[in-house]
Coordinates of C-alpha atoms and ligand atoms in Angstrom, one line a residue:
M217 CA 0.0 0.0 0.0
S218 CA 1.3 3.4 -0.8
R219 CA 2.3 5.5 2.1
F220 CA -0.1 7.8 3.7
I221 CA 1.3 11.3 3.2
D222 CA -0.6 13.2 5.8
R223 CA 2.0 12.4 8.3
V224 CA 5.6 13.0 7.5
V225 CA 8.8 13.1 9.5
L226 CA 10.8 16.2 8.5
H227 CA 14.4 16.8 9.4
V228 CA 15.0 20.5 9.8
S229 CA 18.5 22.1 10.1
A230 CA 18.9 25.8 10.6
G231 CA 22.0 27.6 9.3
K232 CA 25.2 27.8 11.2
G233 CA 26.3 31.2 12.4
G234 CA 29.3 32.7 10.7
N235 CA 32.5 32.9 12.6
G236 CA 33.7 36.2 13.9
C237 CA 36.8 37.7 12.4
A238 CA 40.0 38.6 14.1
S239 CA 41.7 41.3 12.2
V240 CA 43.8 44.4 12.9
H241 CA 43.4 47.6 11.0
R242 CA 46.2 48.4 8.5
E243 CA 47.0 51.5 6.7
K244 CA 50.1 53.0 5.1
F245 CA 52.4 54.2 8.0
K246 CA 49.9 52.9 10.5
P247 CA 50.3 49.2 10.1
L248 CA 48.4 48.3 13.3
G249 CA 45.5 50.5 13.9
G250 CA 43.2 48.6 16.2
P251 CA 40.9 45.6 16.0
D252 CA 38.5 45.7 13.0
G253 CA 37.4 42.1 12.7
A254 CA 33.6 42.1 12.3
N255 CA 30.9 39.7 13.5
G256 CA 29.7 36.7 11.6
G257 CA 26.2 36.6 10.3
R258 CA 23.3 34.7 11.8
G259 CA 22.4 31.3 10.4
G260 CA 19.0 31.2 8.6
D261 CA 15.9 29.8 10.4
V262 CA 13.6 27.1 9.1
I263 CA 10.1 28.5 9.2
L264 CA 6.8 26.8 8.5
V265 CA 4.1 29.0 7.1
V266 CA 0.5 28.1 6.3
D267 CA -0.2 28.7 2.6
E268 CA -3.6 28.6 1.0
N269 CA -2.3 26.9 -2.1
I270 CA -0.9 23.9 -0.3
H271 CA -3.2 21.0 0.5
T272 CA -1.0 18.1 1.3
L273 CA 2.3 17.2 2.9
L274 CA 3.3 15.3 -0.2
D275 CA 6.3 17.6 -0.9
F276 CA 7.9 16.8 2.4
H277 CA 7.5 13.1 1.7
F278 CA 9.8 13.5 -1.3
H279 CA 12.0 16.1 0.3
P280 CA 12.2 15.2 4.0
N281 CA 15.3 17.3 4.7
A282 CA 15.1 21.1 5.0
K283 CA 18.2 23.2 5.5
A284 CA 18.5 26.9 5.8
T285 CA 21.8 28.6 4.7
N286 CA 24.7 29.4 6.9
G287 CA 25.7 32.9 8.0
K288 CA 28.8 34.3 6.4
Q289 CA 32.0 34.9 8.3
G290 CA 32.8 38.4 9.4
A291 CA 35.8 40.1 7.7
G292 CA 38.3 42.8 8.4
S293 CA 37.6 46.5 8.0
N294 CA 34.5 45.9 10.1
R295 CA 32.7 44.1 7.3
E296 CA 29.9 42.0 9.0
G297 CA 29.2 38.6 7.6
A298 CA 25.8 38.4 5.8
N299 CA 23.0 36.6 7.6
G300 CA 21.9 33.2 6.3
E301 CA 18.6 33.1 4.5
D302 CA 15.6 31.8 6.3
L303 CA 14.1 28.8 4.6
I304 CA 10.3 29.2 4.4
L305 CA 8.4 25.9 4.0
K306 CA 4.8 26.2 2.9
V307 CA 2.4 23.8 4.8
P308 CA -1.3 23.3 4.5
D309 CA -3.9 24.8 6.8
G310 CA -4.4 22.5 9.7
T311 CA -0.8 21.2 10.0
V312 CA 0.1 20.1 13.4
V313 CA 3.8 20.0 14.4
L314 CA 4.9 17.4 16.9
D315 CA 8.3 16.3 18.2
T316 CA 9.3 12.7 17.8
D317 CA 7.8 11.8 21.2
G318 CA 4.4 13.0 20.1
N319 CA 4.2 16.3 21.9
V320 CA 2.3 19.0 20.0
L321 CA 4.7 21.9 19.4
A322 CA 2.4 24.0 17.2
D323 CA -1.0 23.7 15.7
L324 CA -1.0 25.8 12.5
V325 CA -4.5 27.1 11.7
G326 CA -5.2 30.0 9.5
V327 CA -3.4 31.2 6.4
G328 CA -0.2 33.0 7.4
S329 CA 0.3 31.2 10.7
R330 CA 4.0 30.6 11.2
Y331 CA 6.2 28.4 13.3
D332 CA 9.8 28.9 13.8
A333 CA 10.9 25.3 13.5
A334 CA 14.6 25.7 13.9
Q335 CA 16.6 28.7 14.9
G336 CA 19.8 29.7 13.1
G337 CA 23.0 29.7 15.1
R338 CA 24.3 33.1 16.3
G339 CA 27.2 34.6 14.5
G340 CA 30.4 34.8 16.4
L341 CA 31.6 38.2 17.6
G342 CA 34.6 39.6 15.8
N343 CA 37.6 40.9 17.7
A344 CA 36.4 44.5 17.3
A345 CA 33.3 43.7 19.3
L346 CA 35.3 41.8 21.9
A347 CA 37.7 44.7 22.6
S348 CA 37.5 46.2 26.0
K349 CA 39.7 48.4 28.2
A350 CA 41.4 45.3 29.5
R351 CA 41.6 43.6 26.2
K352 CA 42.4 46.3 23.7
A353 CA 43.2 44.2 20.6
P354 CA 41.9 40.7 21.0
G355 CA 43.9 38.3 18.8
F356 CA 40.8 36.0 18.5
A357 CA 37.2 36.0 17.6
L358 CA 34.3 33.8 18.6
L359 CA 33.0 30.9 16.5
G360 CA 29.6 30.9 15.0
E361 CA 27.2 28.5 16.7
D362 CA 25.5 25.6 15.0
G363 CA 21.9 26.1 14.1
V364 CA 19.2 24.0 15.7
E365 CA 18.7 20.6 14.0
R366 CA 15.9 18.3 14.8
D367 CA 13.2 15.9 13.6
L368 CA 9.7 17.1 13.5
V369 CA 6.5 15.2 12.7
L370 CA 4.0 17.0 10.6
E371 CA 0.4 15.8 10.6
L372 CA -2.4 17.3 8.6
K373 CA -5.7 17.6 10.2
S374 CA -8.2 18.8 7.6
V375 CA -10.2 21.8 8.6
A376 CA -13.6 21.0 7.1
D377 CA -17.1 21.7 8.1
V378 CA -18.4 18.2 7.5
G379 CA -16.4 15.0 7.9
L380 CA -17.5 11.9 6.1
L381 CA -17.1 8.7 8.2
G382 CA -17.4 5.3 6.6
F383 CA -16.1 1.9 5.8
P384 CA -13.9 1.6 2.7
S385 CA -15.9 1.6 -0.5
A386 CA -19.0 3.1 1.2
G387 CA -19.1 5.8 -1.4
K388 CA -17.6 8.7 0.4
S389 CA -15.5 9.9 -2.5
S390 CA -18.4 9.3 -4.9
L391 CA -20.6 11.5 -2.6
V392 CA -18.0 14.3 -2.6
S393 CA -17.7 14.1 -6.3
V394 CA -21.5 14.7 -6.8
L395 CA -21.9 17.3 -4.1
S396 CA -18.9 19.4 -5.2
A397 CA -16.6 20.2 -8.1
A398 CA -13.9 18.0 -6.5
K399 CA -12.9 15.0 -8.5
P400 CA -11.5 12.5 -6.1
K401 CA -10.5 9.0 -7.2
I402 CA -13.4 6.5 -7.0
A403 CA -12.9 2.8 -7.3
D404 CA -14.4 -0.4 -6.1
Y405 CA -11.5 -1.5 -4.0
P406 CA -11.0 -0.5 -0.4
F407 CA -8.7 2.3 0.6
T408 CA -8.9 4.1 -2.7
T409 CA -8.7 7.4 -0.8
L410 CA -5.3 7.7 0.9
V411 CA -5.3 11.5 1.3
P412 CA -8.3 13.5 2.3
N413 CA -10.0 15.5 -0.4
L414 CA -11.8 18.6 0.4
G415 CA -15.0 19.4 -1.6
V416 CA -16.6 22.8 -1.5
V417 CA -20.4 22.6 -1.5
S418 CA -22.7 25.5 -2.2
S419 CA -26.3 25.5 -1.0
G420 CA -28.2 28.8 -1.3
D421 CA -26.1 31.4 0.6
T422 CA -24.1 28.8 2.5
T423 CA -20.8 27.5 1.3
F424 CA -19.2 24.7 3.3
T425 CA -16.5 22.1 2.9
V426 CA -16.8 18.4 3.1
A427 CA -13.8 16.2 3.9
D428 CA -13.6 12.9 2.1
V429 CA -11.3 10.9 4.2
P430 CA -9.9 7.4 4.0
G431 CA -12.1 4.5 5.0
L432 CA -12.3 3.2 8.5
I433 CA -12.3 -0.4 9.7
P434 CA -12.8 -1.8 13.2
G435 CA -9.5 -1.5 15.1
A436 CA -8.7 1.8 13.4
S437 CA -8.3 3.5 16.7
E438 CA -5.4 1.1 17.4
G439 CA -3.9 1.9 14.0
R440 CA -5.5 -0.8 11.8
G441 CA -6.0 0.1 8.2
L442 CA -5.4 3.7 7.7
G443 CA -7.0 4.1 11.1
L444 CA -5.3 6.8 13.0
D445 CA -4.5 8.7 9.8
F446 CA -8.2 8.8 9.2
L447 CA -9.3 9.7 12.6
R448 CA -6.9 12.6 12.8
H449 CA -8.9 14.4 10.2
I450 CA -12.2 14.0 11.9
E451 CA -11.0 16.1 14.9
R452 CA -11.6 19.4 13.2
C453 CA -15.0 18.7 11.6
A454 CA -18.0 20.4 13.1
V455 CA -20.5 17.9 11.7
L456 CA -19.8 14.2 11.4
A457 CA -21.7 12.3 8.6
H458 CA -21.8 8.5 8.6
V459 CA -21.8 7.2 5.0
I460 CA -23.3 3.7 5.0
D461 CA -23.0 1.2 2.2
C462 CA -26.4 -0.4 2.1
A463 CA -25.5 -2.7 -0.7
T464 CA -22.5 -4.4 0.8
L465 CA -22.4 -8.1 0.5
D466 CA -19.8 -8.5 3.3
P467 CA -21.1 -11.1 5.7
G468 CA -21.9 -9.8 9.2
R469 CA -22.2 -6.2 8.1
D470 CA -25.4 -4.2 8.1
P471 CA -26.1 -0.5 8.5
I472 CA -26.6 -0.6 12.3
S473 CA -23.5 -2.7 13.0
D474 CA -21.5 -0.4 10.7
I475 CA -22.6 2.7 12.6
D476 CA -21.9 1.0 15.9
A477 CA -18.4 0.0 14.7
L478 CA -17.6 3.5 13.6
E479 CA -18.9 5.0 16.8
A480 CA -16.8 2.5 18.8
E481 CA -13.7 3.6 17.0
L482 CA -14.5 7.3 17.6
A483 CA -15.0 6.6 21.2
A484 CA -11.7 4.7 21.5
Y485 CA -9.8 7.5 19.7
T486 CA -8.1 10.0 21.9
P487 CA -7.8 13.2 20.0
A488 CA -4.4 14.8 20.2
L489 CA -6.0 18.2 20.1
S490 CA -8.7 17.7 22.7
G491 CA -10.3 20.9 23.6
D492 CA -8.1 23.2 21.6
S493 CA -10.2 23.2 18.4
G494 CA -13.1 24.7 20.3
L495 CA -15.3 22.0 18.8
G496 CA -15.8 20.1 22.0
D497 CA -15.6 16.3 22.4
L498 CA -16.0 14.1 19.3
D499 CA -19.0 12.3 20.9
K500 CA -20.9 15.6 21.2
R501 CA -20.5 16.7 17.6
P502 CA -23.7 16.7 15.6
R503 CA -24.1 13.7 13.4
V504 CA -26.1 12.7 10.3
V505 CA -26.5 9.2 8.8
I506 CA -26.3 8.9 5.0
L507 CA -27.6 5.6 3.7
N508 CA -26.0 5.2 0.3
K509 CA -26.3 3.0 -2.8
T510 CA -30.1 2.9 -2.7
D511 CA -30.1 2.7 -6.5
V512 CA -29.6 -1.0 -5.8
P513 CA -33.1 -2.4 -4.9
E514 CA -32.0 -4.5 -2.0
A515 CA -30.2 -1.6 -0.6
A516 CA -33.2 0.6 -0.8
E517 CA -35.2 -2.0 1.1
L518 CA -32.6 -2.3 3.8
A519 CA -32.4 1.5 4.1
E520 CA -36.1 1.7 4.7
M521 CA -36.0 -1.0 7.3
V522 CA -33.2 0.5 9.4
T523 CA -34.2 4.1 9.2
P524 CA -36.6 4.2 12.2
E525 CA -34.0 2.5 14.4
I526 CA -31.3 5.1 13.5
E527 CA -33.8 8.0 13.9
A528 CA -34.6 6.7 17.3
R529 CA -31.0 7.6 18.3
G530 CA -31.8 11.2 17.4
W531 CA -29.8 11.3 14.2
P532 CA -31.3 12.6 11.0
V533 CA -31.2 10.0 8.2
F534 CA -30.8 10.6 4.5
T535 CA -31.4 8.0 1.9
I536 CA -29.3 8.7 -1.2
S537 CA -27.6 7.2 -4.2
A538 CA -24.3 8.9 -5.2
V539 CA -24.5 7.1 -8.5
S540 CA -28.1 8.1 -9.6
R541 CA -27.8 11.3 -7.6
E542 CA -31.1 10.7 -5.8
G543 CA -31.7 12.3 -2.4
L544 CA -28.8 14.8 -2.7
R545 CA -30.8 18.0 -2.4
P546 CA -32.4 17.4 1.0
L547 CA -29.0 16.1 2.2
T548 CA -27.2 19.3 1.0
F549 CA -29.9 21.6 2.6
A550 CA -29.7 19.7 5.9
L551 CA -25.9 19.8 6.0
A552 CA -25.9 23.5 5.1
K553 CA -28.3 24.2 7.9
M554 CA -26.2 22.3 10.5
V555 CA -23.1 24.1 9.4
R556 CA -25.0 27.5 9.6
D557 CA -26.2 26.7 13.1
Y558 CA -22.8 25.6 14.1
R559 CA -21.2 28.8 12.8
E560 CA -23.8 31.0 14.6
A561 CA -23.1 29.2 17.8
H562 CA -19.3 29.4 17.3
P563 CA -18.4 32.7 15.5
K564 CA -15.2 32.1 13.5
P565 CA -12.3 33.8 15.1
E566 CA -10.2 36.0 12.9
P567 CA -7.6 33.9 11.2
K568 CA -4.7 34.1 13.5
R569 CA -1.4 35.2 12.0
Q570 CA 0.3 33.5 14.9
V571 CA 4.0 33.4 15.1
I572 CA 5.2 30.7 17.3
R573 CA 8.7 31.0 18.6
P574 CA 10.4 28.9 21.2
V575 CA 10.8 30.8 24.4
K576 CA 14.3 32.4 24.7
V577 CA 16.2 31.3 27.7
K578 CA 18.2 34.0 29.4
D579 CA 19.6 31.7 31.9
S580 CA 22.9 32.2 33.7
S581 CA 22.4 29.2 36.0
F582 CA 24.6 26.2 35.8
T583 CA 25.1 22.9 37.7
I584 CA 28.2 21.1 38.6
E585 CA 28.1 17.3 39.2
K586 CA 30.7 14.6 39.7
D587 CA 31.6 13.0 36.4
P588 CA 30.3 9.4 36.7
D589 CA 33.0 8.2 34.3
I590 CA 36.1 9.9 35.4
P591 CA 37.2 9.8 39.1
G592 CA 37.8 13.3 40.4
G593 CA 36.2 14.8 37.3
F594 CA 33.2 17.1 37.1
V595 CA 30.6 17.9 34.5
V596 CA 29.3 21.5 34.2
R597 CA 25.9 22.0 32.6
G598 CA 24.2 25.2 31.7
T599 CA 22.9 27.2 28.7
R600 CA 25.6 29.8 28.8
P601 CA 28.7 27.7 29.6
E602 CA 27.7 25.2 26.9
R603 CA 27.2 28.0 24.4
W604 CA 30.6 29.6 25.3
I605 CA 32.3 26.3 24.7
R606 CA 30.8 26.1 21.2
Q607 CA 32.0 29.6 20.5
T608 CA 35.6 28.9 21.4
A609 CA 38.4 28.2 18.9
F610 CA 40.4 25.9 21.1
D611 CA 43.5 26.3 18.9
N612 CA 43.8 29.9 20.0
D613 CA 45.3 30.5 23.5
E614 CA 43.7 33.9 23.8
A615 CA 40.3 32.5 22.9
V616 CA 40.7 29.8 25.6
G617 CA 41.8 32.5 28.0
Y618 CA 38.7 34.5 27.2
L619 CA 36.6 31.5 27.8
A620 CA 38.2 30.9 31.2
D621 CA 37.5 34.5 32.1
R622 CA 33.9 34.2 31.2
L623 CA 33.5 31.0 33.1
A624 CA 35.2 32.5 36.1
R625 CA 32.9 35.6 36.0
L626 CA 29.9 33.4 35.9
G627 CA 31.2 31.7 39.1
V628 CA 32.1 28.3 37.6
E629 CA 35.6 28.5 38.9
D630 CA 34.4 29.3 42.4
A631 CA 31.8 26.6 42.3
L632 CA 34.5 24.0 41.2
V633 CA 36.6 25.0 44.1
K634 CA 33.7 24.6 46.5
K635 CA 33.0 21.2 45.1
G636 CA 36.5 20.2 45.9
A637 CA 37.9 20.1 42.4
Q638 CA 41.7 19.6 42.4
P639 CA 44.0 21.2 39.9
G640 CA 44.3 18.9 36.9
A641 CA 40.8 17.5 37.4
S642 CA 38.9 16.7 34.3
V643 CA 36.1 19.2 33.7
T644 CA 33.6 18.5 30.9
I645 CA 31.3 21.2 29.5
G646 CA 29.3 20.3 26.4
D647 CA 31.4 18.3 24.0
V648 CA 34.7 19.4 25.5
S649 CA 36.7 18.0 28.4
F650 CA 39.8 19.7 29.7
E651 CA 42.2 19.6 32.6
W652 CA 41.2 22.3 35.0
E653 CA 43.9 24.7 36.0
P654 CA 42.6 27.2 38.6
M655 CA 44.0 30.6 37.3
T656 CA 43.8 32.6 40.4
P657 CA 42.6 32.4 43.9
A658 CA 38.9 32.6 43.8
G659 CA 37.3 36.1 43.9
I660 CA 39.9 38.1 42.0
D661 CA 38.4 39.9 39.0
L662 CA 40.0 38.1 36.1
T663 CA 39.0 40.7 33.5
R664 CA 41.7 43.0 34.7
T665 CA 44.6 40.7 33.8
G666 CA 45.1 42.3 30.4
R667 CA 45.1 39.0 28.8
G668 CA 44.2 39.3 25.2
T669 CA 46.4 42.2 24.2
D670 CA 47.8 41.4 20.8
P671 CA 51.5 41.4 21.2
R672 CA 51.8 42.9 17.7
L673 CA 50.1 46.0 18.9
D674 CA 53.0 46.6 21.3
Q675 CA 55.0 47.6 18.3
V676 CA 52.7 50.5 17.8
E677 CA 54.1 51.9 20.9
R678 CA 57.5 52.1 19.3
I679 CA 56.4 54.0 16.2
G680 CA 56.6 57.5 17.6
A681 CA 54.5 59.9 19.6
D682 CA 52.3 61.3 16.8
E683 CA 51.5 58.0 15.3
R684 CA 50.9 56.6 18.7
K685 CA 48.4 59.3 19.5
H686 CA 46.7 58.8 16.2
A687 CA 46.5 55.1 16.6
R688 CA 45.0 55.6 20.0
R689 CA 42.3 57.9 18.6
V690 CA 41.4 55.4 16.0
R691 CA 41.2 52.8 18.6
R692 CA 39.0 54.9 20.8
G693 CA 36.8 55.7 17.9
L694 CA 36.4 52.0 17.3
L695 CA 35.7 51.3 20.9
D696 CA 33.1 54.0 21.0
E697 CA 31.5 52.6 17.9
D698 CA 31.2 49.2 19.5
A699 CA 30.1 50.4 23.0
Ligands
GTP247 N1 -24.4 1.3 -7.0 C1 -23.8 2.2 -6.4 N2 -22.4 2.2 -6.3 C2 -21.8 3.2 -5.6 C3 -22.5 4.3 -5.1 N3 -21.6 5.2 -4.5 C4 -20.4 4.6 -4.7 N4 -20.5 3.5 -5.4 C5 -19.4 2.6 -5.8 O1 -18.7 2.1 -4.7 C6 -17.4 1.9 -5.0 C7 -16.5 2.7 -3.9 O2 -16.8 4.1 -4.0 P1 -15.8 5.2 -3.5 O3 -16.6 6.5 -3.6 O4 -14.5 5.1 -4.0 O5 -15.8 4.8 -1.9 P2 -15.0 5.4 -0.7 O6 -15.9 5.3 0.5 O7 -14.5 6.7 -1.1 O8 -13.9 4.3 -0.5 P3 -12.4 4.4 0.1 O9 -11.8 5.6 -0.5 O10 -11.7 3.2 -0.3 O11 -12.6 4.5 1.6 C8 -17.1 2.5 -6.4 O12 -17.1 1.4 -7.2 C9 -18.4 3.3 -6.6 O13 -18.7 3.4 -8.0 C10 -24.0 4.3 -5.2 O14 -24.7 5.2 -4.8 N5 -24.5 3.3 -5.9
MG248 MG1 -12.7 7.3 -1.2

């Protein structure tokens, strides 16, 4: 059986941030005029946007990997690296975004709704931006960070007014094809419909949509047949319509037992979106029963026989033939009225142009735990320390020194001392382990050590008073610019 494409796993990778640049301003007679390495650009995001012209997730089935472009590196002369371009992926209305554990991350309803699915990495700061009083000409820059990379599950839940429920081959697609201009595939084998089709039906002043969804068989709520794929679509329909095949020759099936089987599956299904659609529980949605194929004489007889029993449940019954087009007008009127009543009771909210972004963490907390694998070792965890590790070019001593200063200022050094870390202990942060060398007794402000002064700049001091003064001005100018 071909795969159902209303559920896809999509691998999104945002762009990497560009590295910052370490550069020193050069001019004739002023070879070393101050740091002018610019910042790297941000990596592009991967963004999902609801588009009215997209109706399936088919594209993602064929292209399951989506990557935004990287930010460019910064350059000398304060030339910032360009940002990566965001990758915009168009999704159909009613797309639900889940993580691989099944948690709903976003429920995209309304054209224009956006979900920032993966954030680009931040660009690294260039040495101009890293300059400070204590570190006039840093000989290093920060690395750009990797963009977010993850697997997302996209599911499509049709947003339709009327959802057709029925066994395979009951005639759901046939019905949509005669009620609307939609031309779904119709065939006499089960599971002809693999992707829901939306039909637009007009009746007087009322226009409403009917979702033709895949057939349902007992056990669907446990995933049999196209079960869950089917049931997902029903969640967002205001009116549920049973389409019953009165001409089936399957032993053991009759209209009443078909309805009971479908109702049992609905009852067993736990909607992922319970409550949020504003439609209420599935079992409280209004229903109609459509007895189909009554152009077949036996079917017409059977329909007549079971009608009172179904009406006794309080559900309106319509006897139709999708093939001979009998009984369609009363059915259309009735559906239009139910949809109108529903809309009056639930005025449609303005289509939300919601932009869903993950919450930004501005978190300077960290934890230190004993490393279970290395005796005497420690593992430091925290958003900022882990980010700083990713930003550090470990082949550059100054960059490593800067990292050490940052960690010390955050209190990591002190905390390690308190935890009883010994010099030379293995300390792991993120992907990096190193031997810990306490730099100073705890408590001394490490930013004042002057570490980071580019030794080449010392030469400036030997050039002569005028040039020195000029160089200083340039430098101050740069510092002011960055402040
Ligand atoms: N005689 C008769 N046959 C019908 C009628 N409606 C549909 N059929 C036939 O029933 C078969 C199945 O019709 P579909 O419309 O594909 O059924 P479906 O419910 O969409 O089936 P799935 O997509 O497989 O779930 C086709 O051969 C249709 O021609 C009807 O009113 N009378
Ligand atoms: Mg069908």
